[in-house]
Amino acid sequence: MDTTEVQLTTDGSLDCSYARYEGEGEDEEMAANAVWCPDSRHAYMVLEDYRKLHDLWVINSLTDKPTLKSYKYEYPGNKHVTQNDLIVIDVVDKTVKKAKVDKWNDQSLLPVAVTSDSKLVFFERTDRSWSKVDLCSVNTSTMEVRELIHEVDLPYRDPHARNVAVYNDGKDILFRSERTGWGHYYHYDGDGNLKNALSSGPWVCGHIAAMDTLKRTVYYYGYGDDPKINPYYYRLYKSHLDKEGATLLTKEDAQHRVTFLKSKRYFIDTFSRVDLEPRILLKDNTGRTIMELAKPDLAQVYEAGWTKPERFVVKAADRVTDLYGVMWKPSNLDPNKKYPIISVVYPGPYFGFVPTKFELDDRYCTRLAQLGFIVISMGHRGDTPMRGKVYHTYGYGNMRDYPLADDKFGIEQLAKRYPFIDINKVGIYGHSGGGFMAAAAICTYPDFYKAAVSCSGNHDNNIYNRGWGECYNGVQEEVKVVKDSLGNEKKEYEYRFSVYSNAELARNLKGRLMLVTGDMDDNVNPAHTYRMAQALIEAGKDFDMLVIPGAGHGYGAADDYFEKKMQRFFAKYLLDDTRAEYWGDINRSK
């Protein structure tokens, strides 16, 4: 075996690297980015060029001497964005070749599969607006590129919901598409000819759980085929690869997660709901239960006073669409009393924060309820791709405002349904996109929401990441044909992006607002929160603010501190509990 080390590339740099760079300085280690083919001769990768991107910064104030962290960042509408090249490496011939894949300006590339003989690498090519996609293959020896499937998906194809699977050395391709308005899988042959759909109808197929290539049977999750069951629940289906028709295998009204045995004859089905304890069953591939494998004993939990959250359904502001939610109540709830209500939100659009599985402590919600609040979390139109195209794209072009009316109208319905809800004391909490929504809500409906905690919110999506803004809010491409000094024509591209920010609403604030950010957040830069704070200052508004030193987008070791701060904030302004002013250590005298 020849173990001689040979350097194949010499043109890499920190911001255009053949390795993945995740460090904070040039001395940090870099991980290999190339993926080996089965023949151990070829490898492939997407080379990402960040060199023309903007620099963005955060400062770590907790190091010996404050240190600056720089990183590359793409803003929506930028002229210069990440450039992608598909690279194929041959370690025998010692060659590094770039595939000729250019079709759209600022396109992105995503490898999805390689054949077992290593001859073909399959990849997706997507335009900048996320509305056009090709599935292609490249021959690792000849570098021939073939376009197999072309799809136009308006207004966008959600990058978090796309799925392509390649089987039988490229002879069978499954391509998930929303061409009918509902996400289903379509079977193509290796030349890109459509053979058949696997399923159809007003429901949605999710990710593939398993494939039995011998029996040509596909197992996958689905959502929303039964109008009596929460459309957020994962349930398992199977289809024959060569004909349309879906068979439901997990019929229980619950959220399912399955693990297949190697033979694909059996699978382990773990299912639960927020109000249904987990069950773990062994089933065969027809869905028949063989035996129960495990069941939790929660007697002591109930004896301690724990109560299950409650599921509910309300209408969206259009008074037609069903919205699904969960309610946590104090374990000692007195139905004759009035309780403030807090809405815990995340508006999507790539997933909706609607809890579906059984948990004893659902992050902050369970504990917050025990302080004397009704806590809810519900979906909003536009929050998830798993309820069909129309529902999912409801917020396109209106990123700030689309979920707000649904949240308000949902709370109003609950207050009419449950007399113990105090409609005059409404709070809202969210993190990241939820923080963006919480601040927007209290400033859009200042007489309705009385208190809001807005954490790490992307309050100004003009400075949030390009993929998020351009995909979910839209970007306009303008093409001009110009001539160079020699008279040769070439195309020049400009991109227009426009979105409302929360700062524009700051003057409306009447209730109590707490802004929170980590000062090392390189996802939603602290600038978002600072801009909102500045707008509130200019508008003469009183507000609370917490900056957590050293924290990123999550708060890490400071999370407990933040949670206590949030609890006291809501207790003070919704419960009128003056004890929230006191911050002490109950163990100080021990």
XYZ file of C-alpha atoms in Angstrom:
590
model
C 0.000 0.000 0.000
C 1.360 3.364 -1.047
C 1.023 5.764 1.899
C 2.820 8.676 0.273
C 1.046 11.936 0.980
C 0.200 13.890 -2.165
C -1.228 17.402 -2.172
C -3.878 17.659 -4.890
C -4.915 21.302 -4.538
C -2.972 24.496 -3.919
C -5.600 27.152 -4.578
C -7.614 26.899 -1.351
C -7.970 29.808 1.024
C -9.730 30.514 4.302
C -12.849 31.791 2.561
C -12.735 29.436 -0.433
C -11.663 26.191 1.138
C -11.729 22.523 0.243
C -12.384 21.932 3.948
C -15.200 22.983 6.239
C -14.165 25.926 8.352
C -15.943 26.368 11.662
C -13.277 27.958 13.802
C -12.698 31.467 15.040
C -9.166 32.002 13.790
C -6.731 30.857 11.139
C -5.113 28.382 13.538
C -8.349 26.487 14.117
C -8.568 22.965 12.675
C -10.587 22.414 9.518
C -12.509 19.249 8.709
C -12.491 17.517 5.334
C -15.373 18.580 3.119
C -15.025 15.980 0.360
C -17.156 12.818 0.375
C -15.541 9.548 -0.655
C -17.190 7.468 -3.371
C -17.540 3.706 -2.736
C -14.593 2.895 -5.028
C -12.202 4.831 -2.734
C -10.767 6.382 -5.863
C -13.119 9.282 -6.400
C -14.416 11.940 -4.047
C -16.752 14.847 -4.600
C -17.600 18.092 -2.880
C -19.184 21.501 -3.300
C -16.539 24.205 -3.131
C -18.064 27.284 -1.524
C -16.499 30.652 -2.265
C -17.186 33.250 0.428
C -14.477 35.726 -0.549
C -16.755 38.539 -1.729
C -19.177 38.286 1.185
C -19.560 40.938 3.857
C -17.636 40.588 7.087
C -19.709 40.566 10.248
C -18.480 40.670 13.833
C -19.241 39.923 17.427
C -17.016 40.699 20.402
C -16.199 38.201 23.135
C -15.875 40.375 26.222
C -15.104 37.439 28.513
C -11.676 36.511 27.167
C -8.534 37.794 28.877
C -8.671 40.774 26.617
C -11.856 41.309 24.576
C -11.499 39.558 21.226
C -13.166 40.152 17.906
C -14.769 37.239 16.056
C -15.152 37.883 12.327
C -17.261 35.774 10.023
C -18.661 35.947 6.529
C -22.347 36.708 6.151
C -24.839 37.049 3.307
C -27.547 39.676 3.434
C -30.712 39.471 1.302
C -30.372 41.400 -1.930
C -26.572 41.402 -1.867
C -24.799 41.646 -5.202
C -22.096 39.239 -4.063
C -23.160 35.951 -2.476
C -21.648 32.503 -1.990
C -20.578 30.876 -5.250
C -20.780 27.078 -5.620
C -18.664 24.716 -7.722
C -19.009 20.938 -7.906
C -15.595 19.310 -7.638
C -14.680 15.710 -8.497
C -11.364 14.332 -7.261
C -9.551 11.287 -8.689
C -6.781 10.165 -6.333
C -5.359 7.653 -8.818
C -4.969 10.120 -11.682
C -4.298 12.865 -9.120
C -6.813 15.194 -10.758
C -9.210 17.765 -9.355
C -11.907 18.680 -11.877
C -14.675 21.257 -11.812
C -17.997 20.127 -13.309
C -19.618 22.410 -15.875
C -22.878 23.031 -14.033
C -23.510 26.766 -14.497
C -27.092 27.584 -15.468
C -28.399 30.344 -13.190
C -26.649 33.287 -11.646
C -25.817 32.698 -7.944
C -27.162 29.138 -8.081
C -26.620 26.711 -5.203
C -25.598 23.052 -5.437
C -26.428 20.121 -3.188
C -25.068 16.574 -3.764
C -27.727 13.975 -2.905
C -26.383 10.529 -3.885
C -23.638 8.495 -5.558
C -24.035 5.152 -7.307
C -22.423 2.049 -5.816
C -20.053 1.788 -8.792
C -19.013 5.430 -8.182
C -19.729 6.382 -11.797
C -22.449 8.941 -11.124
C -22.916 11.658 -8.536
C -26.419 13.117 -8.347
C -26.926 16.701 -7.257
C -29.562 19.395 -7.087
C -29.087 22.783 -8.715
C -31.296 25.591 -7.394
C -31.676 29.168 -8.604
C -31.275 32.146 -6.310
C -35.015 32.696 -5.810
C -35.514 29.045 -4.714
C -38.262 28.690 -7.335
C -36.409 26.587 -9.926
C -34.547 23.337 -9.341
C -32.827 20.706 -11.461
C -31.797 17.213 -10.503
C -28.616 16.396 -12.405
C -25.904 13.767 -12.555
C -22.207 14.057 -13.280
C -20.044 11.200 -14.548
C -16.963 11.006 -12.314
C -14.750 9.815 -15.211
C -15.925 11.859 -18.192
C -17.361 14.797 -16.188
C -20.445 14.732 -18.406
C -23.341 16.550 -16.726
C -26.935 15.503 -17.457
C -30.068 17.381 -16.424
C -32.628 14.737 -15.446
C -35.515 16.590 -13.795
C -36.485 20.260 -14.038
C -39.063 21.735 -11.652
C -40.551 25.211 -11.308
C -42.120 25.654 -7.871
C -43.672 29.059 -7.191
C -43.270 31.053 -5.084
C -40.504 28.867 -3.651
C -39.399 25.314 -2.955
C -38.690 25.068 0.740
C -35.087 23.864 1.215
C -36.097 22.206 4.489
C -38.840 20.105 2.859
C -37.102 19.011 -0.339
C -36.155 15.372 -0.669
C -34.530 13.274 -3.390
C -33.651 9.590 -3.091
C -31.716 7.523 -5.637
C -31.887 3.716 -5.710
C -30.643 0.804 -7.794
C -27.522 2.596 -9.008
C -29.483 5.510 -10.376
C -32.148 3.502 -12.202
C -34.869 4.639 -9.788
C -35.261 8.190 -8.507
C -37.801 9.498 -6.010
C -38.377 13.234 -6.248
C -40.596 15.070 -3.767
C -42.680 17.759 -5.436
C -45.523 20.148 -4.571
C -46.658 20.439 -8.201
C -50.285 19.671 -7.207
C -50.172 21.951 -4.172
C -49.447 18.970 -1.904
C -46.066 17.361 -1.281
C -45.874 13.880 -2.843
C -43.160 11.589 -4.202
C -42.750 10.986 -7.936
C -40.880 8.018 -9.404
C -38.510 8.687 -12.306
C -36.188 6.359 -14.157
C -32.468 7.018 -14.459
C -32.949 9.124 -17.586
C -35.384 11.482 -15.887
C -38.562 10.020 -17.382
C -41.580 10.192 -15.078
C -42.918 6.700 -14.319
C -45.587 7.293 -11.680
C -46.593 9.136 -8.531
C -46.451 7.177 -5.293
C -49.445 8.959 -3.777
C -51.850 11.815 -4.372
C -54.541 13.847 -2.680
C -54.880 16.690 -0.159
C -52.225 15.498 2.270
C -48.446 15.688 2.483
C -45.584 13.169 2.342
C -42.614 13.769 4.616
C -39.187 12.173 4.776
C -38.432 8.592 3.786
C -38.095 6.166 6.704
C -36.845 3.094 4.813
C -36.599 1.492 1.384
C -36.882 -2.219 0.604
C -35.148 -2.390 -2.775
C -35.850 -6.110 -3.244
C -39.614 -5.689 -2.818
C -39.506 -2.194 -4.337
C -41.409 -0.807 -1.364
C -40.937 2.682 0.063
C -41.796 3.559 3.674
C -42.300 7.237 4.466
C -44.035 9.603 6.865
C -47.213 11.424 5.955
C -49.319 14.219 7.405
C -52.917 15.319 7.232
C -54.690 12.564 5.289
C -57.327 12.184 8.028
C -59.195 15.435 8.831
C -59.988 14.106 12.308
C -56.284 13.817 13.217
C -53.794 16.623 13.917
C -51.947 17.255 10.602
C -48.679 17.823 12.465
C -48.488 14.145 13.496
C -45.984 11.918 11.727
C -47.652 8.677 10.599
C -46.021 5.899 8.560
C -47.124 4.871 5.048
C -45.837 2.507 2.417
C -46.078 2.529 -1.364
C -44.910 0.225 -4.128
C -42.297 1.981 -6.198
C -43.981 1.198 -9.520
C -47.605 2.148 -8.889
C -49.628 4.824 -7.160
C -51.223 4.007 -3.833
C -50.377 4.623 -0.177
C -51.113 2.303 2.732
C -51.242 3.676 6.285
C -49.261 1.465 8.684
C -49.509 3.385 11.968
C -53.178 4.115 12.530
C -53.056 5.349 16.120
C -54.019 9.014 16.578
C -50.563 10.112 17.707
C -47.079 11.261 16.721
C -45.079 8.267 15.436
C -41.366 7.591 15.102
C -40.271 4.292 13.606
C -37.056 2.281 13.376
C -36.871 -0.553 10.855
C -35.051 -3.800 11.397
C -32.500 -4.643 8.725
C -34.817 -7.114 6.973
C -37.524 -4.431 6.602
C -40.041 -7.072 7.741
C -40.526 -5.409 11.128
C -40.263 -1.978 12.678
C -40.374 -0.490 16.148
C -43.119 2.096 16.476
C -42.781 4.654 19.273
C -45.826 6.892 19.495
C -47.333 9.403 21.892
C -49.230 12.690 22.133
C -48.889 15.544 24.565
C -51.783 13.910 26.449
C -50.941 10.266 25.660
C -48.116 8.422 27.395
C -45.515 6.839 25.075
C -46.037 3.334 23.818
C -43.393 1.249 22.082
C -44.677 -1.537 19.843
C -43.086 -4.072 17.521
C -45.039 -4.212 14.255
C -44.633 -6.057 10.993
C -44.494 -4.278 7.649
C -48.246 -4.575 7.201
C -48.796 -2.510 10.344
C -49.911 -5.471 12.487
C -48.828 -5.259 16.134
C -46.633 -8.179 17.199
C -46.044 -7.185 20.800
C -45.635 -4.230 23.151
C -41.978 -3.674 23.977
C -42.156 -1.051 26.706
C -44.510 1.221 28.595
C -43.552 3.906 31.125
C -44.704 3.836 34.738
C -45.550 7.434 35.610
C -47.542 6.819 38.776
C -45.140 8.829 40.940
C -45.240 11.728 38.480
C -49.008 11.986 38.758
C -48.844 11.558 42.536
C -46.524 14.562 42.641
C -49.268 16.664 41.025
C -48.144 16.748 37.412
C -50.968 17.165 34.906
C -51.026 16.591 31.176
C -51.329 19.547 28.828
C -54.519 19.843 26.815
C -54.931 19.850 23.048
C -57.192 22.363 21.328
C -58.298 23.501 17.874
C -59.289 27.051 16.971
C -59.929 28.895 13.733
C -57.439 31.166 12.007
C -58.343 34.805 11.424
C -59.933 33.762 8.109
C -62.491 31.874 10.270
C -62.043 28.819 8.028
C -58.615 27.279 8.608
C -58.124 25.053 11.648
C -55.176 25.870 13.898
C -53.895 23.228 16.310
C -52.450 23.998 19.707
C -51.515 22.864 23.198
C -52.459 24.396 26.555
C -50.585 24.053 29.851
C -52.491 24.905 33.026
C -51.488 25.251 36.675
C -51.721 21.862 38.373
C -53.914 23.462 41.067
C -56.135 25.316 38.608
C -59.277 26.810 40.137
C -61.854 27.102 37.304
C -63.584 29.897 39.202
C -60.524 32.154 39.072
C -59.050 34.195 36.240
C -55.547 33.462 34.912
C -53.362 35.495 32.552
C -52.536 33.747 29.292
C -49.104 33.582 27.606
C -48.691 32.564 23.971
C -45.368 30.814 23.216
C -44.704 31.354 19.522
C -42.532 30.384 16.602
C -44.030 31.379 13.238
C -42.020 29.115 10.929
C -41.978 29.091 7.950
C -39.814 25.946 7.830
C -41.549 24.304 10.777
C -44.320 25.183 13.192
C -43.813 25.056 16.935
C -46.804 22.898 17.775
C -45.773 20.282 20.378
C -46.931 16.820 19.347
C -45.217 14.246 21.577
C -45.451 13.413 25.276
C -43.013 15.311 27.495
C -42.919 15.835 31.250
C -41.290 19.236 30.929
C -41.832 21.029 27.646
C -39.057 23.574 27.973
C -40.400 26.679 29.740
C -44.118 26.003 29.287
C -44.744 23.522 32.100
C -42.867 25.527 34.707
C -44.306 28.850 33.597
C -47.837 27.500 33.994
C -47.182 26.540 37.617
C -46.631 30.196 38.485
C -50.292 30.881 37.733
C -50.465 31.281 33.950
C -52.336 29.596 31.160
C -49.613 28.870 28.592
C -50.427 28.011 24.998
C -48.578 27.199 21.800
C -50.427 26.946 18.503
C -49.844 26.956 14.785
C -50.340 29.935 12.504
C -50.991 29.996 8.790
C -47.630 29.957 7.038
C -45.762 28.095 9.763
C -45.037 24.697 8.172
C -44.633 22.992 4.783
C -46.494 19.949 6.139
C -49.982 21.388 5.600
C -49.837 21.998 1.875
C -48.588 24.743 -0.416
C -51.339 27.318 0.139
C -51.073 27.084 3.922
C -47.283 27.127 3.893
C -46.775 30.108 1.598
C -49.401 32.272 3.297
C -46.712 34.597 4.659
C -44.711 35.020 1.447
C -43.915 38.698 0.945
C -45.214 39.593 4.411
C -42.631 38.093 6.740
C -43.295 40.351 9.720
C -47.072 40.408 9.922
C -48.466 37.127 8.594
C -48.872 35.177 11.895
C -50.062 38.007 14.116
C -53.799 38.088 13.435
C -54.065 34.300 13.837
C -52.416 34.422 17.256
C -54.690 37.180 18.500
C -57.870 35.594 17.128
C -56.921 32.183 18.526
C -56.473 33.621 22.023
C -59.798 35.432 21.789
C -61.568 32.164 20.942
C -59.905 30.359 23.847
C -60.954 33.109 26.262
C -64.598 32.629 25.191
C -64.279 28.861 25.512
C -62.538 28.830 28.920
C -63.912 31.293 31.507
C -60.728 31.010 33.604
C -58.682 32.832 30.910
C -58.255 36.558 31.573
C -58.422 38.196 28.142
C -57.251 41.482 29.677
C -53.881 39.998 30.650
C -52.249 38.523 27.565
C -48.530 37.873 27.244
C -46.358 36.508 24.437
C -42.908 34.924 24.365
C -40.683 33.736 21.534
C -37.081 33.033 20.589
C -35.363 33.776 17.262
C -38.210 33.991 14.722
C -40.486 33.754 17.751
C -38.696 36.726 19.303
C -39.269 38.642 16.084
C -42.964 37.718 16.249
C -43.377 38.525 19.954
C -42.067 42.070 19.518
C -44.107 42.587 16.350
C -47.265 41.355 18.100
C -47.101 43.673 21.109
C -46.394 46.634 18.836
C -49.083 45.733 16.275
C -51.820 45.048 18.836
C -50.682 47.284 21.718
C -54.066 47.210 23.462
C -54.273 43.401 23.362
C -50.848 42.101 24.392
C -49.791 43.521 27.747
C -46.312 41.938 28.109
C -43.816 40.370 25.729
C -40.444 38.665 26.053
C -38.567 38.807 22.767
C -35.389 36.709 22.664
C -32.711 36.859 19.971
C -35.253 38.048 17.437
C -34.411 38.774 13.807
C -36.122 42.144 14.116
C -34.698 43.475 10.836
C -34.631 40.814 8.136
C -32.720 43.169 5.870
C -29.684 42.104 7.883
C -30.650 38.484 8.536
C -29.309 35.668 6.376
C -29.995 35.658 2.666
C -31.358 32.124 2.462
C -34.086 32.947 4.975
C -35.171 36.299 3.596
C -34.913 35.633 -0.130
C -36.600 32.231 0.087
C -39.455 33.031 2.469
C -40.095 36.692 1.648
C -38.980 36.845 -1.982
C -36.285 38.564 -4.043
C -36.573 40.316 -7.404
C -33.903 39.655 -10.008
C -33.163 42.406 -12.520
C -31.056 41.502 -15.554
C -29.332 44.076 -17.716
C -27.411 43.440 -20.922
C -24.329 45.672 -21.139
C -21.352 45.910 -23.463
C -17.735 45.884 -22.390
C -15.004 48.074 -23.897
C -14.653 45.671 -26.835
C -18.362 45.684 -27.595
C -19.038 42.230 -26.216
C -22.400 41.806 -24.551
C -22.720 40.388 -21.067
C -25.415 40.148 -18.434
C -25.354 42.023 -15.155
C -27.617 41.042 -12.280
C -29.120 43.097 -9.488
C -31.383 41.864 -6.702
C -34.092 43.801 -4.888
C -35.215 42.812 -1.413
C -37.732 44.607 0.771
C -39.218 43.635 4.128
C -40.837 45.407 7.058
C -38.831 45.622 10.282
C -39.996 45.753 13.889
C -38.313 49.123 14.394
C -41.073 50.664 12.268
C -43.603 49.581 14.916
C -41.709 50.754 18.001
C -43.744 53.924 18.395
C -46.889 51.826 18.996
C -45.663 50.106 22.161
C -47.930 50.485 25.190
C -47.313 47.333 27.213
C -44.148 45.929 28.738
C -41.448 44.543 26.450
C -38.239 42.739 27.406
C -35.575 42.361 24.723
C -32.938 39.650 25.162
C -29.826 38.788 23.142
C -26.548 36.987 23.538
C -23.668 39.290 22.654
C -21.886 36.481 20.747
C -24.853 35.494 18.583
C -23.461 34.869 15.086
C -26.798 33.583 13.788
C -29.095 36.501 14.646
C -26.480 39.172 15.239
C -27.051 41.372 18.348
C -27.478 44.276 15.915
C -31.085 43.146 15.427
C -31.893 43.675 19.097
C -29.833 46.875 19.322
C -31.703 48.383 16.369
C -35.028 47.596 18.003
C -33.789 49.075 21.264
C -32.662 52.244 19.494
C -36.064 52.619 17.819
C -37.777 52.290 21.213
C -35.414 54.868 22.725
C -36.085 57.301 19.883
C -39.820 56.772 20.386
C -39.459 57.500 24.109
C -40.662 54.028 25.158
C -39.757 52.343 28.424
C -38.627 48.739 28.020
C -36.471 46.074 29.664
C -33.338 44.631 28.122
C -30.993 41.751 28.951
C -27.697 41.215 27.119
C -26.075 37.907 28.082
C -22.262 38.093 27.900
C -20.621 35.279 25.955
C -23.929 33.725 24.851
C -24.702 32.818 21.276
C -28.100 32.155 19.761
C -28.812 29.834 22.665
C -28.008 30.963 26.189
C -26.111 27.931 27.450
C -25.156 28.125 31.094
C -27.143 31.361 31.449
C -30.416 29.754 30.372
C -31.590 29.137 33.931
C -30.861 32.766 34.764
C -32.827 33.896 31.712
C -35.777 31.664 32.574
C -35.974 33.102 36.089
C -35.767 36.609 34.618
C -38.628 35.845 32.232
C -40.760 34.329 34.990
C -40.316 37.406 37.175
C -41.081 39.709 34.255
C -44.404 38.022 33.506
C -45.249 37.697 37.204
C -44.733 41.410 37.707
C -46.647 42.649 34.690
C -49.384 40.006 34.284
C -49.900 38.719 37.847
C -49.225 42.082 39.516
C -46.988 40.124 41.874
C -44.672 42.638 43.563
C -42.618 39.802 44.999
C -41.125 39.506 41.536
C -39.123 42.642 42.401
C -37.147 40.615 44.952
C -34.209 38.596 43.704
C -32.608 36.555 46.438
C -30.858 33.317 47.131
C -33.154 31.112 49.198
C -30.145 29.036 50.219
C -28.099 31.986 51.493
C -28.598 31.113 55.187
C -27.737 27.445 54.890
